């Protein structure tokens, strides 16, 4: 790994102040909309006009040349787009209309029609972006309210040319506007973008092992975000690479479900010189349908990427795409994206991770690295054998999980919960193979002077550098191996540490059969007797009460007695017979176990228990069906040793039903970093209680005197 200082993509204080000033000026347009628009609707006007004004300013220096060129080639060249493209530094951005925003103001009477003509004159790529805002309807609405001229006049006053507002600053400006509108409408701003310092930390960890892309002249790589929002992650990653290696090329790809966020991201990428066609709209989790021209599923079905990163929505249901996801899981298995398993319907986080893993390059083609933000649920939710546990098993047993970083809570705009980075790769360095690094960065934060939604904390540049240093010093931490010199915020474990055997401990069923008052009460409550009318049920209960004290030496004898009762009362049917036998049965630890026809003891469901047994330390390779592995001597001996040491000393008659054993995986990060805090001495607690009693007595005395 290159010796280098961490680089943080950000804006200077001067730029930050400029962004706030621009945002405040644009925000003042909302004052014009008040009354005619609800607060929640302000963004439908301001966001598309911000994009439009940005396009307007970018094209301003070449607009006349563009019009002159268009006049020369129209009617003579069928596809004049490339000719106009050559006049600007932004591929796919041109306009053949004689208008721009300032000129629209010269004709107030026809401003609505002229604005439509201006938008219609844009290149197809730019029009597609503006169409996503559904701005055409707002033009009509603004015009009818007499606001169109005033609103356009405001936007014509602001200079958004790249010389005045850089592409990076423009990204911040978009996000600042979205945040303000989201607060007004009680929407979750965090669904649209991720705090920039969080992205910087992710990007540093994503590229930490890769010197080629950061140093080699002419290096090329690709990066993908399946839930790209307004494109913040893509932008920070691109700027990070460029700052380290101006000769490197990072081609970015993304997909976003929200149309407005998609439009902002696509316009941002277009203006930065990226291929805007790499940004797609639709639900990444849904299967791609090549026969459906309006398909809104995975828009990069055959692509593989060098790097991937995402902040998918936390704990969001995937009901809307359930049919597509389940069909892909069942019909394609591991040939599709969801072969390892499906998580519960109320959290699609693991679907995003499986989707991203499917986009990694095979190791023989160089492999890939990915970083994803999760809440705590994917670490441990789901019992052994569940969809979540099987997905974790698939990732860890394939040796793809490189690290998990625990972040401070209250970092995000829309939630105060604790969050975690997962770093996943199919090209681990040699020293990391077979191991997972856990980093506890929960205390690495600075309190914000003013909260933004749920965001009350931020990670400073120095704290990011510290976390990156912890991550990068893997060899040193491995050699210190938890000793006194080791940083207690870092733990390194073998993959097998996170696996366990979920065993079923059985105990024999020991029953005696006797008529008691409890037997009568059981008959009165048994649902199997629901078909009996009240008179029949009461007659059966009274019959039982009259036989209290009668005992039987076997189930067969009790069943014979049950049939006799039924004959006396004129009842028939197996359910009634079973209900009577069940009511007569009572557990007794002093009687012999009930056995089957082979002489084996029957298990007692009420005494059944489950235990977790650590996996044997031997490295394993993932197999979809672990049945054969569970039957090996190594695994059987691990279970038997556990039972001998931890079970038999307390319940000697217990045994293991090996057919029910399952392999589970979880990453109990907080447990690994738990530090025991001893309680205060009793003398100190007692002294405090006495002090409080004295204070209470003094307060009571003041009241009564």
XYZ file of C-alpha atoms in Angstrom:
705
model
C 0.000 0.000 0.000
C 1.370 3.435 -0.901
C 2.543 5.691 1.886
C 0.089 8.510 1.505
C -1.968 10.839 3.596
C -5.708 10.513 3.425
C -7.414 12.908 1.094
C -10.760 14.438 1.893
C -12.930 15.816 -0.825
C -14.748 18.836 0.455
C -15.267 22.527 0.012
C -13.402 25.413 1.544
C -15.007 27.785 4.015
C -15.296 30.364 1.240
C -16.986 27.863 -1.067
C -19.245 26.699 1.737
C -20.370 30.272 2.348
C -20.954 30.731 -1.389
C -23.113 27.584 -1.483
C -25.197 28.852 1.433
C -25.623 32.233 -0.261
C -26.688 30.646 -3.537
C -29.057 28.295 -1.719
C -30.571 31.186 0.238
C -31.084 33.198 -2.929
C -32.738 30.297 -4.726
C -34.707 29.569 -1.584
C -36.161 33.089 -1.727
C -38.134 31.938 -4.782
C -40.240 29.926 -2.326
C -41.516 33.231 -0.939
C -43.120 33.901 -4.322
C -44.837 30.504 -4.304
C -46.361 30.833 -0.855
C -50.148 30.713 -1.019
C -50.368 29.273 -4.525
C -48.246 26.244 -3.612
C -48.093 24.091 -0.515
C -44.722 23.979 1.208
C -44.331 20.346 0.203
C -44.653 21.393 -3.467
C -41.934 24.073 -3.559
C -39.320 21.605 -4.772
C -41.366 20.809 -7.894
C -40.599 24.334 -9.113
C -37.228 25.182 -7.618
C -35.288 21.984 -8.352
C -36.010 21.741 -12.110
C -35.412 25.473 -12.559
C -32.060 25.151 -10.754
C -31.046 22.441 -13.218
C -32.396 24.483 -16.131
C -30.472 27.568 -15.019
C -27.297 25.490 -14.691
C -27.731 24.259 -18.275
C -28.479 27.836 -19.317
C -25.250 29.180 -17.796
C -23.075 26.354 -19.129
C -24.281 26.998 -22.686
C -24.216 30.821 -22.508
C -20.627 31.332 -23.803
C -21.226 29.184 -26.894
C -24.922 29.823 -27.450
C -24.528 32.112 -30.463
C -22.000 29.798 -32.129
C -24.407 26.938 -31.515
C -27.288 28.793 -33.170
C -25.118 29.781 -36.153
C -23.921 26.187 -36.584
C -27.456 24.866 -36.277
C -28.671 27.249 -39.006
C -25.948 25.922 -41.313
C -26.533 22.191 -40.775
C -30.300 21.906 -40.279
C -31.948 20.309 -43.266
C -28.562 19.178 -44.595
C -27.397 16.905 -41.770
C -29.876 14.419 -40.359
C -28.039 13.853 -37.065
C -26.685 17.247 -36.095
C -26.279 16.374 -32.398
C -22.574 15.441 -32.631
C -21.865 18.673 -34.534
C -23.403 20.752 -31.750
C -21.760 18.575 -29.096
C -18.383 19.603 -30.447
C -19.067 23.229 -29.491
C -19.357 22.521 -25.753
C -17.346 20.614 -23.190
C -20.452 18.763 -22.030
C -21.442 15.779 -24.143
C -25.140 15.603 -24.890
C -25.920 19.190 -23.863
C -26.973 21.630 -26.552
C -29.916 23.884 -27.361
C -31.220 25.089 -30.729
C -33.754 27.577 -29.379
C -33.097 31.305 -29.718
C -34.095 31.708 -26.075
C -32.270 31.585 -22.776
C -33.696 32.616 -19.396
C -32.825 36.331 -19.676
C -34.308 36.538 -23.204
C -37.518 34.864 -22.060
C -38.121 37.889 -19.861
C -38.183 40.177 -22.921
C -41.622 38.857 -23.947
C -43.792 38.586 -20.787
C -47.011 37.995 -22.729
C -45.719 34.809 -24.367
C -43.376 33.637 -21.638
C -45.087 30.243 -21.080
C -45.042 29.246 -24.780
C -41.514 30.536 -25.215
C -40.303 28.599 -22.143
C -41.799 25.413 -23.589
C -40.067 26.154 -26.912
C -36.786 26.765 -25.067
C -37.008 23.428 -23.255
C -38.012 21.675 -26.481
C -34.828 23.010 -28.111
C -32.563 21.070 -25.740
C -30.791 17.877 -26.685
C -32.718 14.641 -26.036
C -30.439 13.850 -23.082
C -31.169 17.190 -21.403
C -34.887 16.993 -22.194
C -35.079 13.538 -20.624
C -33.638 14.980 -17.408
C -36.100 17.880 -17.344
C -39.005 15.569 -18.176
C -38.273 13.543 -15.046
C -39.177 16.600 -12.965
C -42.590 16.710 -14.705
C -42.002 20.444 -15.063
C -44.386 20.916 -17.985
C -47.360 20.861 -15.620
C -45.710 23.428 -13.364
C -45.229 25.847 -16.270
C -48.986 25.910 -16.834
C -49.713 26.237 -13.125
C -47.215 29.065 -12.614
C -48.508 30.903 -15.662
C -52.124 30.707 -14.510
C -51.115 32.005 -11.067
C -49.233 34.932 -12.631
C -45.962 33.722 -11.124
C -43.996 32.446 -14.111
C -42.407 35.780 -15.047
C -41.479 36.552 -11.425
C -39.974 33.115 -10.798
C -37.939 33.089 -14.024
C -36.769 36.618 -13.243
C -35.357 35.423 -9.946
C -33.469 32.560 -11.557
C -32.134 34.784 -14.340
C -30.357 36.854 -11.675
C -28.200 34.005 -10.375
C -24.989 32.973 -12.146
C -24.504 29.201 -12.014
C -21.722 29.019 -14.598
C -18.988 26.487 -13.644
C -16.520 29.386 -13.278
C -18.688 30.682 -10.438
C -20.051 27.407 -9.007
C -17.908 24.325 -9.561
C -19.436 20.935 -10.276
C -18.596 19.785 -6.751
C -20.185 22.898 -5.268
C -23.213 22.380 -7.482
C -23.677 18.946 -5.956
C -23.644 20.496 -2.496
C -26.099 23.139 -3.667
C -28.567 20.509 -4.895
C -28.326 18.663 -1.624
C -28.777 21.796 0.465
C -31.958 22.631 -1.457
C -33.294 19.083 -1.117
C -32.584 19.133 2.607
C -34.522 22.365 3.066
C -37.504 21.161 1.048
C -37.501 17.848 2.858
C -37.632 19.594 6.221
C -40.584 21.684 5.060
C -42.564 18.686 3.834
C -41.530 16.306 6.642
C -39.881 14.034 4.090
C -36.741 12.057 4.762
C -33.874 13.970 3.200
C -31.567 11.069 3.930
C -33.352 9.002 1.310
C -31.903 11.353 -1.288
C -28.352 11.850 -0.088
C -25.749 10.761 2.443
C -23.692 13.144 4.628
C -20.500 13.926 2.773
C -18.119 13.060 5.599
C -19.674 9.591 5.727
C -19.069 9.180 1.998
C -15.463 10.379 2.357
C -14.798 7.732 4.968
C -16.419 5.056 2.779
C -14.396 6.091 -0.244
C -11.125 6.115 1.702
C -11.800 2.573 2.903
C -12.936 1.457 -0.541
C -9.651 2.486 -2.191
C -7.309 1.837 0.736
C -5.841 -1.363 -0.734
C -5.550 -0.093 -4.303
C -2.467 1.826 -5.303
C -2.750 1.344 -9.077
C -5.860 3.466 -9.548
C -4.392 6.120 -7.246
C -0.909 6.308 -8.769
C -0.540 4.547 -12.116
C -0.663 6.904 -15.139
C -3.636 6.195 -17.387
C -5.311 3.875 -14.867
C -8.971 3.154 -15.609
C -11.678 1.767 -13.340
C -15.454 1.654 -12.998
C -17.667 2.342 -9.993
C -21.369 1.596 -9.423
C -24.018 2.759 -6.932
C -27.369 0.893 -7.179
C -29.167 3.486 -5.019
C -27.323 6.592 -6.157
C -29.771 9.317 -5.071
C -28.460 12.673 -6.251
C -25.049 11.146 -6.995
C -23.080 12.240 -3.954
C -21.206 8.966 -3.583
C -20.296 8.884 -7.251
C -19.056 12.471 -7.132
C -16.928 12.060 -4.019
C -15.369 8.852 -5.354
C -14.541 10.485 -8.682
C -13.013 13.540 -7.024
C -11.042 11.339 -4.622
C -9.418 9.426 -7.488
C -8.771 12.560 -9.519
C -7.129 14.310 -6.565
C -4.693 11.416 -6.121
C -4.136 10.704 -9.787
C -5.235 13.332 -12.330
C -4.322 10.901 -15.126
C -6.686 8.196 -13.868
C -10.216 7.690 -15.183
C -13.059 6.524 -12.963
C -16.217 5.869 -14.994
C -19.260 6.002 -12.721
C -22.555 4.154 -13.071
C -25.713 4.360 -11.023
C -29.401 3.640 -10.722
C -32.035 5.510 -8.745
C -35.735 4.911 -8.139
C -36.807 8.483 -7.316
C -37.281 10.450 -10.554
C -36.220 13.846 -9.181
C -33.077 12.470 -7.530
C -32.289 10.591 -10.732
C -32.682 13.773 -12.791
C -30.335 15.731 -10.504
C -27.761 12.940 -10.527
C -27.888 12.560 -14.286
C -27.551 16.308 -14.897
C -24.663 16.457 -12.428
C -22.838 13.616 -14.186
C -23.486 15.184 -17.588
C -21.963 18.492 -16.509
C -18.933 16.729 -15.021
C -18.116 15.088 -18.322
C -19.220 11.636 -17.226
C -21.378 9.546 -19.546
C -24.826 10.542 -18.324
C -26.320 7.477 -20.023
C -24.622 5.397 -17.303
C -27.143 6.785 -14.803
C -30.411 4.862 -15.021
C -33.830 5.168 -13.442
C -35.673 2.217 -11.912
C -35.622 -0.276 -9.063
C -32.275 -2.083 -8.935
C -33.748 -5.037 -7.052
C -36.296 -5.879 -9.719
C -35.270 -8.297 -12.468
C -34.424 -6.862 -15.865
C -36.902 -7.765 -18.598
C -35.312 -7.459 -22.036
C -38.699 -7.907 -23.731
C -40.283 -5.004 -21.854
C -39.319 -1.661 -23.446
C -40.585 0.160 -20.349
C -38.656 -2.068 -17.963
C -37.853 -0.396 -14.648
C -35.744 -3.206 -13.165
C -31.967 -3.651 -13.027
C -30.661 -1.420 -15.815
C -27.101 -2.783 -15.733
C -27.891 -6.505 -16.024
C -24.684 -7.579 -17.738
C -22.207 -5.081 -16.300
C -19.414 -5.855 -13.854
C -17.608 -3.143 -11.922
C -14.270 -2.622 -10.166
C -15.787 -0.763 -7.219
C -19.281 -0.552 -5.774
C -20.718 1.507 -2.953
C -24.199 2.276 -1.659
C -26.301 3.615 1.158
C -29.565 1.742 0.546
C -32.646 2.766 2.546
C -32.675 1.254 6.028
C -35.347 -1.261 6.949
C -37.527 -0.665 3.880
C -40.008 -3.340 2.813
C -39.532 -4.976 -0.577
C -43.167 -5.990 -1.094
C -43.422 -4.026 -4.339
C -40.766 -6.173 -5.996
C -41.476 -9.373 -4.050
C -42.871 -11.281 -7.031
C -39.864 -10.448 -9.204
C -37.309 -11.166 -6.456
C -38.883 -14.464 -5.397
C -39.198 -15.620 -9.001
C -35.525 -14.871 -9.650
C -34.522 -16.652 -6.438
C -36.571 -19.751 -7.190
C -36.002 -20.013 -10.938
C -32.342 -18.979 -11.247
C -30.793 -19.809 -7.890
C -27.114 -18.872 -7.878
C -27.304 -18.118 -11.600
C -29.340 -15.092 -10.519
C -28.661 -12.518 -7.837
C -30.510 -13.972 -4.860
C -29.356 -17.581 -4.742
C -28.036 -17.403 -1.164
C -31.446 -16.607 0.326
C -34.090 -13.960 0.887
C -34.316 -11.718 3.953
C -37.582 -11.001 5.724
C -39.996 -8.862 3.735
C -39.626 -5.782 5.961
C -35.929 -5.165 5.242
C -34.372 -5.294 1.784
C -30.824 -4.383 2.876
C -29.406 -7.816 2.078
C -31.066 -7.777 -1.339
C -28.993 -4.710 -2.224
C -25.817 -6.395 -1.002
C -26.510 -9.563 -3.010
C -27.290 -7.410 -6.043
C -23.954 -5.618 -5.641
C -22.006 -8.851 -5.181
C -23.499 -10.087 -8.457
C -21.918 -7.035 -10.122
C -18.379 -7.783 -8.889
C -15.796 -8.857 -11.403
C -14.606 -12.463 -11.009
C -11.232 -12.737 -9.234
C -9.580 -13.939 -12.444
C -10.620 -10.626 -14.036
C -9.202 -8.558 -11.195
C -12.039 -8.834 -8.698
C -13.884 -5.972 -7.025
C -14.326 -4.106 -3.755
C -17.575 -2.754 -2.351
C -18.657 -0.655 0.622
C -22.231 -0.468 1.870
C -23.971 1.278 4.770
C -26.247 -0.856 6.956
C -28.083 -0.477 10.221
C -27.485 -3.116 12.896
C -30.086 -5.591 11.651
C -27.986 -7.353 8.950
C -25.319 -8.133 11.553
C -27.414 -10.548 13.556
C -31.110 -10.646 12.593
C -32.369 -14.082 11.590
C -31.917 -17.440 13.284
C -29.669 -20.218 11.958
C -31.000 -21.404 8.618
C -32.997 -18.216 7.990
C -32.547 -16.140 4.858
C -30.404 -13.534 6.628
C -28.172 -16.115 8.308
C -27.703 -18.007 5.041
C -26.719 -14.797 3.246
C -24.135 -14.079 5.947
C -22.872 -17.669 5.673
C -22.557 -17.319 1.894
C -20.534 -14.105 2.215
C -18.272 -15.154 5.082
C -17.612 -18.738 3.965
C -16.667 -17.419 0.527
C -14.156 -15.184 2.380
C -15.627 -11.963 0.985
C -16.257 -10.023 4.212
C -13.143 -7.941 4.820
C -14.284 -5.627 7.610
C -17.187 -4.100 9.512
C -16.862 -0.570 10.894
C -19.244 0.568 13.640
C -20.097 4.261 13.227
C -21.477 6.781 15.727
C -25.239 7.129 15.981
C -27.037 10.336 14.901
C -24.867 10.664 11.772
C -27.673 10.634 9.206
C -30.380 13.162 8.443
C -33.325 10.773 8.582
C -32.394 8.423 11.435
C -30.545 8.544 14.723
C -29.778 4.809 14.872
C -26.319 3.275 14.843
C -24.929 2.427 11.422
C -22.165 0.224 10.063
C -19.937 -0.018 6.999
C -19.477 -3.450 5.493
C -16.420 -3.782 3.243
C -16.819 -6.784 0.949
C -14.325 -7.973 -1.660
C -13.434 -11.053 -3.686
C -9.777 -10.024 -3.869
C -8.568 -9.851 -0.286
C -4.874 -9.231 0.269
C -2.916 -12.295 1.363
C -2.661 -11.221 5.005
C -6.424 -10.631 5.230
C -7.484 -13.974 3.763
C -9.631 -16.009 6.129
C -10.039 -13.084 8.519
C -12.509 -10.301 9.301
C -11.527 -6.983 10.853
C -13.949 -5.248 13.228
C -13.467 -1.551 14.017
C -15.328 0.274 16.777
C -15.558 3.911 15.673
C -18.705 4.680 17.663
C -16.919 7.345 19.698
C -15.239 8.987 16.719
C -17.505 11.996 16.316
C -17.842 15.708 16.946
C -21.057 17.219 18.264
C -22.695 19.614 15.799
C -23.604 23.074 16.997
C -26.951 22.796 15.249
C -28.690 19.563 14.353
C -29.991 18.873 10.835
C -33.010 16.625 11.176
C -31.777 13.580 13.114
C -28.141 14.444 12.381
C -26.508 15.740 15.556
C -22.991 14.377 15.070
C -20.354 14.508 12.361
C -16.998 12.845 11.756
C -14.176 15.352 11.427
C -11.307 15.104 8.945
C -8.900 14.109 11.737
C -11.305 11.419 12.930
C -11.666 10.069 9.391
C -7.866 9.908 9.158
C -7.741 8.040 12.462
C -10.325 5.452 11.360
C -8.524 4.968 8.034
C -5.257 4.470 9.934
C -6.898 1.827 12.149
C -8.178 0.066 9.062
C -4.882 0.199 7.215
C -2.660 -0.990 10.085
C -3.959 -4.547 9.729
C -0.562 -6.267 9.840
C 0.474 -4.416 12.977
C -2.805 -5.212 14.727
C -2.511 -8.844 13.719
C 0.971 -9.094 15.239
C -0.136 -7.382 18.451
C -3.000 -9.898 18.650
C -5.001 -8.130 21.339
C -2.010 -7.513 23.592
C -1.371 -4.451 25.715
C -0.046 -2.462 22.737
C -3.068 -3.260 20.576
C -5.685 -0.579 19.945
C -8.779 -1.852 21.700
C -10.984 -0.331 18.992
C -9.859 -3.062 16.571
C -10.502 -6.805 16.701
C -9.443 -9.379 14.117
C -11.122 -12.784 13.930
C -11.047 -15.805 11.668
C -14.108 -16.309 9.486
C -15.193 -19.348 11.506
C -15.516 -17.208 14.649
C -18.807 -15.827 13.349
C -20.353 -19.224 12.641
C -22.117 -21.536 15.069
C -24.041 -24.783 15.184
C -27.599 -24.415 16.360
C -28.241 -27.756 18.056
C -31.499 -29.192 19.387
C -31.231 -30.715 22.851
C -33.904 -33.341 23.546
C -34.958 -34.894 26.827
C -37.113 -37.980 27.276
C -40.847 -37.771 27.667
C -41.818 -39.134 31.107
C -45.562 -39.466 31.631
C -48.009 -41.011 34.021
C -51.761 -41.253 33.494
C -54.095 -40.288 36.295
C -57.524 -38.704 36.705
C -57.172 -35.483 38.694
C -59.070 -32.229 39.121
C -56.564 -30.771 36.629
C -57.698 -33.416 34.117
C -61.257 -32.136 34.352
C -60.127 -28.540 33.935
C -58.066 -29.537 30.867
C -61.136 -31.131 29.254
C -63.113 -27.981 29.879
C -60.502 -25.872 27.973
C -59.500 -28.324 25.209
C -60.233 -26.914 21.738
C -60.409 -30.420 20.286
C -63.785 -30.707 22.042
C -65.186 -27.591 20.421
C -67.705 -29.648 18.409
C -69.376 -30.872 21.593
C -72.351 -28.880 22.777
C -72.318 -27.430 26.267
C -74.347 -30.269 27.746
C -72.036 -32.961 26.309
C -68.903 -31.112 27.462
C -70.259 -30.679 30.990
C -71.257 -34.360 31.122
C -67.713 -35.375 30.123
C -66.167 -33.078 32.734
C -68.455 -34.392 35.488
C -67.630 -37.964 34.447
C -63.953 -37.150 34.912
C -64.499 -35.533 38.299
C -66.245 -38.687 39.438
C -63.149 -40.745 38.602
C -60.544 -38.549 40.342
C -57.814 -40.717 41.852
C -57.902 -43.439 39.185
C -54.440 -44.281 37.770
C -53.282 -46.228 34.712
C -50.022 -48.028 34.061
C -49.724 -47.149 30.374
C -51.075 -44.971 27.581
C -52.901 -48.000 26.214
C -54.762 -48.412 29.504
C -55.623 -44.700 29.563
C -56.890 -44.912 25.991
C -59.043 -47.924 26.898
C -60.537 -45.898 29.754
C -61.200 -42.996 27.406
C -63.176 -45.243 25.053
C -65.184 -46.528 28.006
C -66.110 -42.970 29.012
C -67.145 -42.151 25.456
C -69.360 -45.262 25.267
C -71.009 -44.342 28.579
C -71.789 -40.852 27.277
C -72.699 -41.815 23.712
C -69.683 -40.001 22.195
C -67.393 -41.089 19.379
C -64.506 -39.762 17.285
C -60.715 -39.856 17.539
C -60.372 -36.170 18.523
C -62.466 -36.735 21.639
C -60.479 -39.857 22.528
C -57.175 -37.998 22.120
C -58.435 -35.086 24.215
C -59.290 -37.403 27.097
C -55.928 -39.210 26.928
C -54.076 -35.881 26.831
C -56.032 -34.638 29.846
C -55.120 -37.749 31.844
C -51.393 -37.459 31.032
C -49.090 -35.642 33.417
C -45.311 -35.283 33.398
C -43.450 -37.053 36.192
C -39.622 -36.997 36.304
C -39.589 -40.101 38.476
C -41.238 -42.487 35.994
C -39.587 -44.344 33.142
C -39.337 -42.607 29.734
C -41.893 -43.290 27.021
C -40.278 -45.245 24.189
C -41.121 -45.899 20.546
C -41.474 -49.338 18.972
C -37.691 -49.575 18.658
C -37.160 -48.897 22.344
C -35.844 -45.365 21.786
C -37.047 -42.671 24.196
C -39.637 -40.253 22.852
C -38.619 -36.550 23.097
C -40.599 -34.214 25.336
C -41.501 -31.074 23.307
C -41.875 -29.030 26.498
C -38.315 -29.829 27.584
C -36.764 -29.280 24.140
C -34.004 -26.675 24.132
C -31.574 -25.105 21.675
C -27.938 -24.249 22.177
C -25.300 -22.524 20.059
C -22.026 -24.392 19.623
C -18.950 -22.714 18.161
C -17.886 -23.989 14.767
C -14.736 -26.105 14.609
C -11.748 -23.838 13.833
C -11.028 -25.556 10.504
C -11.475 -23.215 7.494
C -14.364 -24.178 5.210
C -15.517 -23.307 1.717
C -19.131 -22.403 1.108
C -21.554 -25.107 -0.007
C -25.244 -24.302 -0.513
C -26.244 -27.477 1.330
C -24.066 -28.106 4.425
C -25.687 -31.469 5.287
C -22.568 -33.508 4.490
C -20.392 -31.165 6.522
C -22.671 -31.499 9.545
C -22.301 -35.284 9.374
C -18.483 -35.245 9.491
C -16.612 -36.441 12.558
C -15.188 -32.959 13.120
C -18.611 -31.375 13.482
C -20.149 -34.286 15.415
C -17.251 -34.268 17.881
C -17.602 -30.512 18.411
C -21.261 -31.031 19.338
C -20.591 -34.080 21.514
C -17.809 -32.312 23.392
C -20.097 -29.359 24.076
C -22.887 -31.615 25.304
C -20.520 -33.523 27.569
C -19.158 -30.336 29.148
C -22.162 -28.008 29.150
C -25.316 -30.158 29.087
C -24.851 -33.570 30.699
C -23.605 -32.227 34.044
C -27.066 -30.670 34.470
C -29.371 -33.004 32.504
C -27.711 -36.416 32.115
C -30.624 -37.909 30.143
C -30.395 -35.339 27.321
C -29.363 -36.167 23.762
C -28.916 -34.298 20.460
C -31.195 -34.666 17.460
C -28.528 -34.215 14.792
C -31.128 -34.041 12.012
C -32.199 -30.645 13.353
C -28.705 -29.115 13.586
C -28.230 -25.983 11.499
C -25.297 -23.713 10.720
C -25.810 -20.068 11.544
C -23.727 -16.918 11.130
C -23.882 -13.574 12.879
C -21.494 -10.686 13.517
C -22.057 -9.670 17.171
C -19.856 -6.601 16.927
C -21.044 -4.860 20.098
C -20.501 -8.055 22.102
C -16.889 -8.236 20.947
C -16.257 -4.656 22.084
C -18.187 -4.867 25.333
C -16.191 -3.625 28.319
C -17.412 -4.693 31.732
C -18.029 -1.811 34.126
C -18.160 -2.989 37.734
C -20.983 -1.592 39.879
C -20.182 1.093 42.405
C -19.270 -0.078 45.913
C -22.247 -0.647 48.214
C -20.837 1.860 50.694
C -20.936 4.611 48.071
C -24.509 3.761 47.033
C -25.599 3.636 50.692
C -24.031 7.028 51.379
C -25.839 8.559 48.387
C -29.176 7.135 49.571
C -28.662 8.592 53.042
C -27.758 11.943 51.510
C -30.949 11.909 49.425
C -33.014 10.976 52.487
C -31.615 13.954 54.363
C -32.416 16.284 51.457
C -35.985 14.943 51.281
C -36.436 15.415 55.052
C -35.235 18.997 54.778
C -37.654 19.707 51.921
C -40.566 18.197 53.878
C -39.634 20.281 56.918
C -39.732 23.470 54.819
C -43.208 22.566 53.552
C -44.680 21.748 56.968
C -43.210 24.692 58.887
